[in-house]
CSV table of C-alpha atoms in Angstrom, one decimal:
chain,number,residue,atom,x,y,z
Q,1,MET,CA,115.1,316.5,159.4
Q,2,SER,CA,116.5,316.9,155.9
Q,3,THR,CA,119.6,314.8,155.5
Q,4,PRO,CA,120.7,314.7,151.9
Q,5,THR,CA,120.2,311.2,150.4
Q,6,ALA,CA,123.8,310.9,149.2
Q,7,GLY,CA,125.0,311.6,152.7
Q,8,VAL,CA,122.9,308.8,154.2
Q,9,GLU,CA,124.1,306.2,151.7
Q,10,GLU,CA,127.7,307.2,152.3
Q,11,GLN,CA,127.2,306.9,156.1
Q,12,LEU,CA,125.6,303.4,155.6
Q,13,ARG,CA,128.6,302.3,153.6
Q,14,GLU,CA,131.0,303.6,156.2
Q,15,ARG,CA,129.2,301.8,159.0
Q,16,LEU,CA,129.1,298.6,157.1
Q,17,ALA,CA,132.8,298.7,155.9
Q,18,HIS,CA,134.0,296.6,158.8
Q,19,LEU,CA,131.9,293.6,157.5
Q,20,SER,CA,134.1,293.8,154.4
Q,21,PRO,CA,131.2,293.4,152.0
Q,22,ARG,CA,131.9,291.7,148.8
Q,23,ARG,CA,128.9,293.5,147.4
Q,24,LEU,CA,126.8,296.3,148.8
Q,25,GLU,CA,123.8,297.8,147.1
Q,26,ILE,CA,121.9,300.6,148.7
Q,27,ILE,CA,118.6,301.7,147.3
Q,28,ASP,CA,116.7,304.8,148.5
Q,29,GLU,CA,113.0,304.1,148.6
Q,30,SER,CA,112.0,307.1,150.6
Q,31,ALA,CA,109.8,308.5,147.9
Q,32,LYS,CA,107.6,305.4,148.0
Q,33,HIS,CA,106.8,306.0,151.7
Q,34,ALA,CA,106.6,309.7,151.9
Q,35,GLY,CA,104.1,310.9,154.4
Q,36,HIS,CA,102.7,307.6,155.6
Q,37,ALA,CA,101.4,307.5,159.1
Q,38,GLY,CA,104.3,305.5,160.6
Q,39,ALA,CA,107.0,307.7,159.2
Q,40,ARG,CA,106.2,311.1,160.6
Q,41,ASN,CA,109.8,311.6,162.0
Q,42,GLY,CA,110.8,312.1,158.4
Q,43,GLY,CA,113.7,309.5,158.2
Q,44,GLY,CA,114.3,307.8,154.9
Q,45,HIS,CA,113.5,304.3,153.8
Q,46,TYR,CA,116.4,302.3,152.4
Q,47,ARG,CA,116.8,298.8,151.0
Q,48,LEU,CA,120.2,297.2,151.1
Q,49,LEU,CA,121.7,294.0,149.7
Q,50,ILE,CA,124.9,293.0,151.4
Q,51,VAL,CA,127.1,290.0,150.6
Q,52,ALA,CA,129.7,289.2,153.3
Q,53,ASP,CA,131.7,286.3,154.5
Q,54,ALA,CA,130.7,287.3,158.0
Q,55,PHE,CA,127.2,285.9,157.4
Q,56,SER,CA,128.3,282.4,156.7
Q,57,GLY,CA,126.7,279.9,159.1
Q,58,LEU,CA,124.6,282.5,160.9
Q,59,THR,CA,120.8,282.5,161.4
Q,60,PRO,CA,118.7,285.2,159.6
Q,61,LEU,CA,118.3,287.0,163.0
Q,62,ALA,CA,122.0,286.9,163.7
Q,63,ARG,CA,122.8,288.3,160.2
Q,64,HIS,CA,120.3,291.1,160.5
Q,65,ARG,CA,121.6,291.9,164.0
Q,66,LEU,CA,125.2,292.3,162.6
Q,67,VAL,CA,123.9,294.9,160.1
Q,68,MET,CA,121.5,296.6,162.6
Q,69,GLU,CA,124.3,297.0,165.2
Q,70,ALA,CA,126.6,298.5,162.6
Q,71,VAL,CA,124.0,301.1,161.6
Q,72,ASP,CA,122.4,301.6,165.0
Q,73,ASP,CA,123.1,305.3,165.3
Q,74,LEU,CA,121.6,306.1,161.9
Q,75,MET,CA,118.4,304.3,162.8
Q,76,ARG,CA,117.7,306.9,165.4
Q,77,GLY,CA,117.5,309.7,162.8
Q,78,ALA,CA,118.4,309.7,159.2
Q,79,VAL,CA,117.0,306.2,158.6
Q,80,HIS,CA,113.4,305.4,159.4
Q,81,ALA,CA,113.3,302.0,157.9
Q,82,LEU,CA,115.9,299.6,156.5
Q,83,SER,CA,115.1,296.5,154.5
Q,84,ILE,CA,118.1,294.2,154.6
Q,85,LYS,CA,119.0,291.3,152.5
Q,86,PRO,CA,122.2,289.8,154.1
Q,87,LEU,CA,123.7,287.0,152.1
Q,88,ALA,CA,126.8,284.9,152.6
Q,89,PRO,CA,128.9,284.3,149.5
Q,90,GLU,CA,127.6,280.8,149.2
Q,91,ASP,CA,124.0,282.1,149.0
Q,92,VAL,CA,124.6,284.1,145.9
X,1,MET,CA,103.5,298.6,185.7
X,2,ASP,CA,106.3,299.9,183.5
X,3,ALA,CA,106.6,299.2,179.8
X,4,GLN,CA,109.1,296.4,180.2
X,5,GLU,CA,106.8,294.6,182.6
X,6,GLN,CA,103.9,295.1,180.3
X,7,ILE,CA,105.9,293.7,177.3
X,8,ARG,CA,106.9,290.6,179.3
X,9,GLU,CA,103.3,290.0,180.0
X,10,GLN,CA,102.1,290.7,176.4
X,11,ILE,CA,104.6,288.4,174.7
X,12,THR,CA,103.3,285.4,176.6
X,13,GLN,CA,99.6,286.2,176.1
X,14,SER,CA,99.5,284.1,173.0
X,15,PRO,CA,102.0,281.8,171.2
X,16,VAL,CA,102.1,284.4,168.5
X,17,VAL,CA,102.4,288.1,169.2
X,18,LEU,CA,103.0,290.8,166.7
X,19,TYR,CA,104.1,294.4,167.5
X,20,MET,CA,103.0,296.5,164.6
X,21,LYS,CA,101.9,299.9,163.4
X,22,GLY,CA,98.1,299.8,163.1
X,23,SER,CA,95.9,296.8,163.3
X,24,PRO,CA,95.9,293.6,161.3
X,25,ALA,CA,92.8,294.9,159.5
X,26,MET,CA,94.2,298.3,159.0
X,27,PRO,CA,98.0,298.3,159.0
X,28,GLN,CA,99.7,301.7,159.0
X,29,CYS,CA,102.9,300.7,157.4
X,30,GLY,CA,103.9,298.4,154.6
X,31,PHE,CA,106.3,296.4,156.7
X,32,SER,CA,103.6,295.7,159.3
X,33,SER,CA,101.1,294.8,156.6
X,34,THR,CA,103.6,292.3,155.1
X,35,ALA,CA,104.2,290.7,158.5
X,36,VAL,CA,100.5,290.2,159.0
X,37,GLN,CA,100.2,288.7,155.5
X,38,LEU,CA,103.1,286.3,156.2
X,39,LEU,CA,101.4,285.1,159.4
X,40,ARG,CA,98.2,284.4,157.5
X,41,ALA,CA,100.2,282.7,154.7
X,42,CYS,CA,101.5,280.4,157.4
X,43,GLY,CA,98.0,279.5,158.5
X,44,VAL,CA,98.1,281.5,161.7
X,45,ARG,CA,94.5,282.6,162.3
X,46,GLU,CA,94.7,283.8,165.8
X,47,PHE,CA,97.5,286.0,167.2
X,48,VAL,CA,97.7,288.9,169.5
X,49,SER,CA,98.7,292.2,167.9
X,50,VAL,CA,99.9,295.2,169.7
X,51,ASN,CA,99.6,298.6,167.9
X,52,VAL,CA,102.6,300.6,168.9
X,53,LEU,CA,101.2,303.8,167.5
X,54,GLU,CA,98.8,303.8,170.5
X,55,SER,CA,101.6,303.9,173.0
X,56,PRO,CA,104.8,305.7,172.8
X,57,GLU,CA,106.1,303.8,175.9
X,58,ILE,CA,105.5,300.4,174.3
X,59,ARG,CA,106.8,301.7,170.9
X,60,GLN,CA,110.2,302.6,172.5
X,61,GLY,CA,110.0,299.8,175.1
X,62,ILE,CA,109.7,297.0,172.6
X,63,LYS,CA,112.8,298.3,170.8
X,64,ASP,CA,114.7,298.3,174.1
X,65,PHE,CA,113.4,294.9,175.1
X,66,SER,CA,114.6,293.1,171.9
X,67,ASN,CA,117.5,295.4,171.2
X,68,TRP,CA,116.0,295.7,167.7
X,69,PRO,CA,115.3,299.2,166.3
X,70,THR,CA,112.3,298.7,164.1
X,71,ILE,CA,108.7,297.7,164.0
X,72,PRO,CA,107.1,295.1,163.2
X,73,GLN,CA,108.5,292.6,165.7
X,74,LEU,CA,107.3,289.0,165.9
X,75,TYR,CA,107.4,287.0,169.1
X,76,VAL,CA,106.7,283.3,169.1
X,77,LYS,CA,106.3,281.5,172.5
X,78,GLY,CA,107.7,284.6,174.1
X,79,GLU,CA,110.8,284.7,172.0
X,80,PHE,CA,111.8,287.4,169.5
X,81,VAL,CA,111.9,286.0,166.0
X,82,GLY,CA,112.6,289.1,163.9
X,83,GLY,CA,111.1,291.8,161.8
X,84,CYS,CA,109.5,291.8,158.4
X,85,ASP,CA,112.7,290.9,156.4
X,86,ILE,CA,113.5,288.0,158.6
X,87,MET,CA,110.0,286.7,158.5
X,88,ARG,CA,110.1,286.9,154.7
X,89,GLU,CA,113.5,285.1,154.5
X,90,MET,CA,112.2,282.4,156.9
X,91,TYR,CA,109.0,282.1,154.9
X,92,ALA,CA,111.0,281.6,151.7
X,93,SER,CA,113.1,278.9,153.3
X,94,GLY,CA,110.1,277.2,155.0
X,95,GLU,CA,111.4,277.9,158.5
X,96,LEU,CA,108.6,280.3,159.4
X,97,GLN,CA,105.9,277.7,158.5
X,98,GLN,CA,107.7,275.2,160.6
X,99,LEU,CA,108.0,277.5,163.5
X,100,LEU,CA,104.4,278.5,163.4
X,101,GLY,CA,103.0,275.1,162.4
X,102,GLY,CA,100.6,273.7,165.0
X,103,LEU,CA,100.6,276.8,167.2
X,104,GLY,CA,97.2,278.1,166.3
X,105,PRO,CA,93.9,276.2,166.0
X,106,ASN,CA,93.9,274.5,162.5
């Protein structure tokens, strides 16, 4: 699978728009992991920092679930691994 | 026994069970490696690890079980805790040490 990087970042932004992020940074780290044994399906590695009011008062697992649920369809193809830092405005 | 039954059995085999890529001695993925290091940093010396690369059924089954799309996955006392990022956050806040404290032989 060869999805252009820009396309994947755009799709991530689209999926996360409903969380009304105050800040959203997406970093493509695919190059760091190219060809390792666990990534044979060819999906990219991304790191994202997201600041949203929706995370206030939630446990780490609940915050990550909100993000994972939003991007679920991408995790089955274009995205192999996603490292998430979900912050509430008061954590920043 | 189907994958879901196997998983239900595995996660109660030990207070701490880690689904990962590779083995603790030879992790096959940076995230799995970090998860192992975090367990060690919390003083966990004994835990059961399941190498999902050895079984496609378990690899998919554990994602369905927890409704969580990635590996590694940490289970403590049979309950899903999270993946690498969550472990890292909980370690930074001291929650992970608290959760794992006193579970293994000191």
